[in-house]
């Protein structure tokens, strides 16, 4: 279908956000196709989720390449082959090189477990607790050459309870991510169609 909005999802692990996207597309019958799921970890459980949904999978592991640049080049070549409308980083644990980001300018989005610009990088839940924050959440943003610094597209937030642990907060934020990321993908697909 010419009107189908195509995406490629990049993962490194469990793939729960990938599952949320798969389920939302099926439930809402959105005209969105996941062309491929690419992982930089052959052991990523998300690959099994993709197989179960009959989505093409690829594994491009860093250890297969002599340099980071060679890895990035292989990933870039694969993505150019699929030529998606949007590339979704859903728990993809690899810092992308500036040249890679620029090759897919405004086509790369990431889900980050904090209310950006607060708590860029890792260990966001514990850092939010340590900072005595009252609220926490997640952000979907465009990927730029600076880590977690691209334009925020949408956010979702939750309250932090007085007895909150990093684990309980992580579970809350995961639930928010599973709602927010599919919605943003759908929103972007509509924007493309109407532009």
PDB file of C-alpha atoms in Angstrom, residues 54-169:
ATOM      1  CA  UNK A  54       6.284 -12.228  11.292  1.00  0.00           C
ATOM      2  CA  UNK A  55       8.526  -9.176  11.102  1.00  0.00           C
ATOM      3  CA  UNK A  56      11.909  -9.418   9.392  1.00  0.00           C
ATOM      4  CA  UNK A  57      14.823  -9.362  11.836  1.00  0.00           C
ATOM      5  CA  UNK A  58      18.492  -8.547  11.476  1.00  0.00           C
ATOM      6  CA  UNK A  59      21.338  -8.806  13.961  1.00  0.00           C
ATOM      7  CA  UNK A  60      24.241  -6.417  13.488  1.00  0.00           C
ATOM      8  CA  UNK A  61      26.581  -6.907  16.444  1.00  0.00           C
ATOM      9  CA  UNK A  62      29.408  -4.541  17.271  1.00  0.00           C
ATOM     10  CA  UNK A  63      31.807  -7.458  17.876  1.00  0.00           C
ATOM     11  CA  UNK A  64      31.436  -8.552  14.242  1.00  0.00           C
ATOM     12  CA  UNK A  65      33.240  -5.394  13.127  1.00  0.00           C
ATOM     13  CA  UNK A  66      36.795  -4.172  13.556  1.00  0.00           C
ATOM     14  CA  UNK A  67      35.699  -0.624  14.415  1.00  0.00           C
ATOM     15  CA  UNK A  68      32.719   1.359  15.555  1.00  0.00           C
ATOM     16  CA  UNK A  69      32.730   3.181  12.209  1.00  0.00           C
ATOM     17  CA  UNK A  70      32.424  -0.157  10.373  1.00  0.00           C
ATOM     18  CA  UNK A  71      29.506  -1.132  12.622  1.00  0.00           C
ATOM     19  CA  UNK A  72      27.764   2.199  12.026  1.00  0.00           C
ATOM     20  CA  UNK A  73      28.318   1.829   8.290  1.00  0.00           C
ATOM     21  CA  UNK A  74      26.740  -1.640   8.255  1.00  0.00           C
ATOM     22  CA  UNK A  75      23.754  -0.374  10.237  1.00  0.00           C
ATOM     23  CA  UNK A  76      23.389   2.640   7.969  1.00  0.00           C
ATOM     24  CA  UNK A  77      23.538   0.440   4.841  1.00  0.00           C
ATOM     25  CA  UNK A  78      20.823  -1.830   6.217  1.00  0.00           C
ATOM     26  CA  UNK A  79      18.573   1.093   7.071  1.00  0.00           C
ATOM     27  CA  UNK A  80      19.073   2.674   3.654  1.00  0.00           C
ATOM     28  CA  UNK A  81      18.091  -0.662   2.091  1.00  0.00           C
ATOM     29  CA  UNK A  82      14.814  -0.670   4.050  1.00  0.00           C
ATOM     30  CA  UNK A  83      14.317   3.069   3.385  1.00  0.00           C
ATOM     31  CA  UNK A  84      11.783   3.577   6.200  1.00  0.00           C
ATOM     32  CA  UNK A  85       9.792   6.740   6.804  1.00  0.00           C
ATOM     33  CA  UNK A  86      10.897   6.622  10.439  1.00  0.00           C
ATOM     34  CA  UNK A  87      13.583   4.863  12.512  1.00  0.00           C
ATOM     35  CA  UNK A  88      12.569   4.144  16.102  1.00  0.00           C
ATOM     36  CA  UNK A  89      15.191   3.587  18.801  1.00  0.00           C
ATOM     37  CA  UNK A  90      13.367   1.482  21.405  1.00  0.00           C
ATOM     38  CA  UNK A  91      15.953   0.578  24.030  1.00  0.00           C
ATOM     39  CA  UNK A  92      18.797   0.617  21.515  1.00  0.00           C
ATOM     40  CA  UNK A  93      21.960   0.831  23.619  1.00  0.00           C
ATOM     41  CA  UNK A  94      24.515   2.322  21.253  1.00  0.00           C
ATOM     42  CA  UNK A  95      25.635   5.907  20.798  1.00  0.00           C
ATOM     43  CA  UNK A  96      25.223   6.722  17.111  1.00  0.00           C
ATOM     44  CA  UNK A  97      27.992   8.608  15.319  1.00  0.00           C
ATOM     45  CA  UNK A  98      27.257  12.171  14.120  1.00  0.00           C
ATOM     46  CA  UNK A  99      27.589  11.112  10.475  1.00  0.00           C
ATOM     47  CA  UNK A 100      24.993   8.391  11.029  1.00  0.00           C
ATOM     48  CA  UNK A 101      22.551  10.765  12.705  1.00  0.00           C
ATOM     49  CA  UNK A 102      22.975  13.325   9.934  1.00  0.00           C
ATOM     50  CA  UNK A 103      22.304  10.678   7.268  1.00  0.00           C
ATOM     51  CA  UNK A 104      18.831  10.173   8.749  1.00  0.00           C
ATOM     52  CA  UNK A 105      18.124  13.730   9.861  1.00  0.00           C
ATOM     53  CA  UNK A 106      14.580  14.120  11.285  1.00  0.00           C
ATOM     54  CA  UNK A 107      13.904  10.408  10.714  1.00  0.00           C
ATOM     55  CA  UNK A 108      15.349   9.120  14.004  1.00  0.00           C
ATOM     56  CA  UNK A 109      13.353   9.130  17.235  1.00  0.00           C
ATOM     57  CA  UNK A 110      14.225   7.734  20.665  1.00  0.00           C
ATOM     58  CA  UNK A 111      12.287   6.985  23.846  1.00  0.00           C
ATOM     59  CA  UNK A 112      14.137   8.145  26.967  1.00  0.00           C
ATOM     60  CA  UNK A 113      13.125   7.336  30.559  1.00  0.00           C
ATOM     61  CA  UNK A 114      13.062  10.838  32.015  1.00  0.00           C
ATOM     62  CA  UNK A 115      11.357  14.172  31.523  1.00  0.00           C
ATOM     63  CA  UNK A 116      14.045  15.713  29.331  1.00  0.00           C
ATOM     64  CA  UNK A 117      16.045  17.902  29.598  1.00  0.00           C
ATOM     65  CA  UNK A 118      16.344  16.404  33.090  1.00  0.00           C
ATOM     66  CA  UNK A 119      18.435  13.258  33.562  1.00  0.00           C
ATOM     67  CA  UNK A 120      20.029  12.613  30.199  1.00  0.00           C
ATOM     68  CA  UNK A 121      21.952   9.350  29.936  1.00  0.00           C
ATOM     69  CA  UNK A 122      21.633   6.337  32.245  1.00  0.00           C
ATOM     70  CA  UNK A 123      20.240   5.480  35.704  1.00  0.00           C
ATOM     71  CA  UNK A 124      17.459   8.043  35.327  1.00  0.00           C
ATOM     72  CA  UNK A 125      15.095   6.562  37.927  1.00  0.00           C
ATOM     73  CA  UNK A 126      17.617   6.536  40.760  1.00  0.00           C
ATOM     74  CA  UNK A 127      18.809  10.007  39.810  1.00  0.00           C
ATOM     75  CA  UNK A 128      15.226  11.321  39.930  1.00  0.00           C
ATOM     76  CA  UNK A 129      14.848   9.844  43.431  1.00  0.00           C
ATOM     77  CA  UNK A 130      18.207  11.233  44.557  1.00  0.00           C
ATOM     78  CA  UNK A 131      17.165  14.688  43.364  1.00  0.00           C
ATOM     79  CA  UNK A 132      13.912  14.443  45.382  1.00  0.00           C
ATOM     80  CA  UNK A 133      11.822  15.003  42.272  1.00  0.00           C
ATOM     81  CA  UNK A 134       8.035  15.004  42.704  1.00  0.00           C
ATOM     82  CA  UNK A 135       7.351  13.775  39.162  1.00  0.00           C
ATOM     83  CA  UNK A 136       9.169  11.598  36.649  1.00  0.00           C
ATOM     84  CA  UNK A 137       8.335  10.119  33.265  1.00  0.00           C
ATOM     85  CA  UNK A 138       9.502   9.566  29.731  1.00  0.00           C
ATOM     86  CA  UNK A 139      10.165  11.574  26.591  1.00  0.00           C
ATOM     87  CA  UNK A 140      10.094  10.788  22.893  1.00  0.00           C
ATOM     88  CA  UNK A 141      12.559  13.005  21.093  1.00  0.00           C
ATOM     89  CA  UNK A 142      14.338  13.402  17.798  1.00  0.00           C
ATOM     90  CA  UNK A 143      17.873  12.020  17.827  1.00  0.00           C
ATOM     91  CA  UNK A 144      20.602  14.590  17.227  1.00  0.00           C
ATOM     92  CA  UNK A 145      24.381  14.453  17.441  1.00  0.00           C
ATOM     93  CA  UNK A 146      24.193  15.455  21.131  1.00  0.00           C
ATOM     94  CA  UNK A 147      23.040  12.713  23.544  1.00  0.00           C
ATOM     95  CA  UNK A 148      19.365  13.007  24.551  1.00  0.00           C
ATOM     96  CA  UNK A 149      19.303  16.649  23.441  1.00  0.00           C
ATOM     97  CA  UNK A 150      17.050  16.593  20.369  1.00  0.00           C
ATOM     98  CA  UNK A 151      13.662  18.290  20.157  1.00  0.00           C
ATOM     99  CA  UNK A 152      11.137  16.644  22.469  1.00  0.00           C
ATOM    100  CA  UNK A 153       8.037  15.477  20.569  1.00  0.00           C
ATOM    101  CA  UNK A 154       5.947  14.326  23.527  1.00  0.00           C
ATOM    102  CA  UNK A 155       6.214  13.398  27.201  1.00  0.00           C
ATOM    103  CA  UNK A 156       4.238  11.430  29.764  1.00  0.00           C
ATOM    104  CA  UNK A 157       4.657  11.755  33.501  1.00  0.00           C
ATOM    105  CA  UNK A 158       3.772  10.133  36.796  1.00  0.00           C
ATOM    106  CA  UNK A 159       3.981  11.142  40.442  1.00  0.00           C
ATOM    107  CA  UNK A 160       6.821   9.859  42.594  1.00  0.00           C
ATOM    108  CA  UNK A 161       5.510   8.356  45.833  1.00  0.00           C
ATOM    109  CA  UNK A 162       7.317   8.912  49.123  1.00  0.00           C
ATOM    110  CA  UNK A 163       8.107   5.181  49.365  1.00  0.00           C
ATOM    111  CA  UNK A 164       9.173   4.842  45.723  1.00  0.00           C
ATOM    112  CA  UNK A 165      12.142   2.684  44.760  1.00  0.00           C
ATOM    113  CA  UNK A 166      14.094   2.838  41.519  1.00  0.00           C
ATOM    114  CA  UNK A 167      12.494  -0.476  40.501  1.00  0.00           C
ATOM    115  CA  UNK A 168       8.916   0.610  41.195  1.00  0.00           C
ATOM    116  CA  UNK A 169       9.547   3.891  39.398  1.00  0.00           C
TER     117      UNK A 169
END
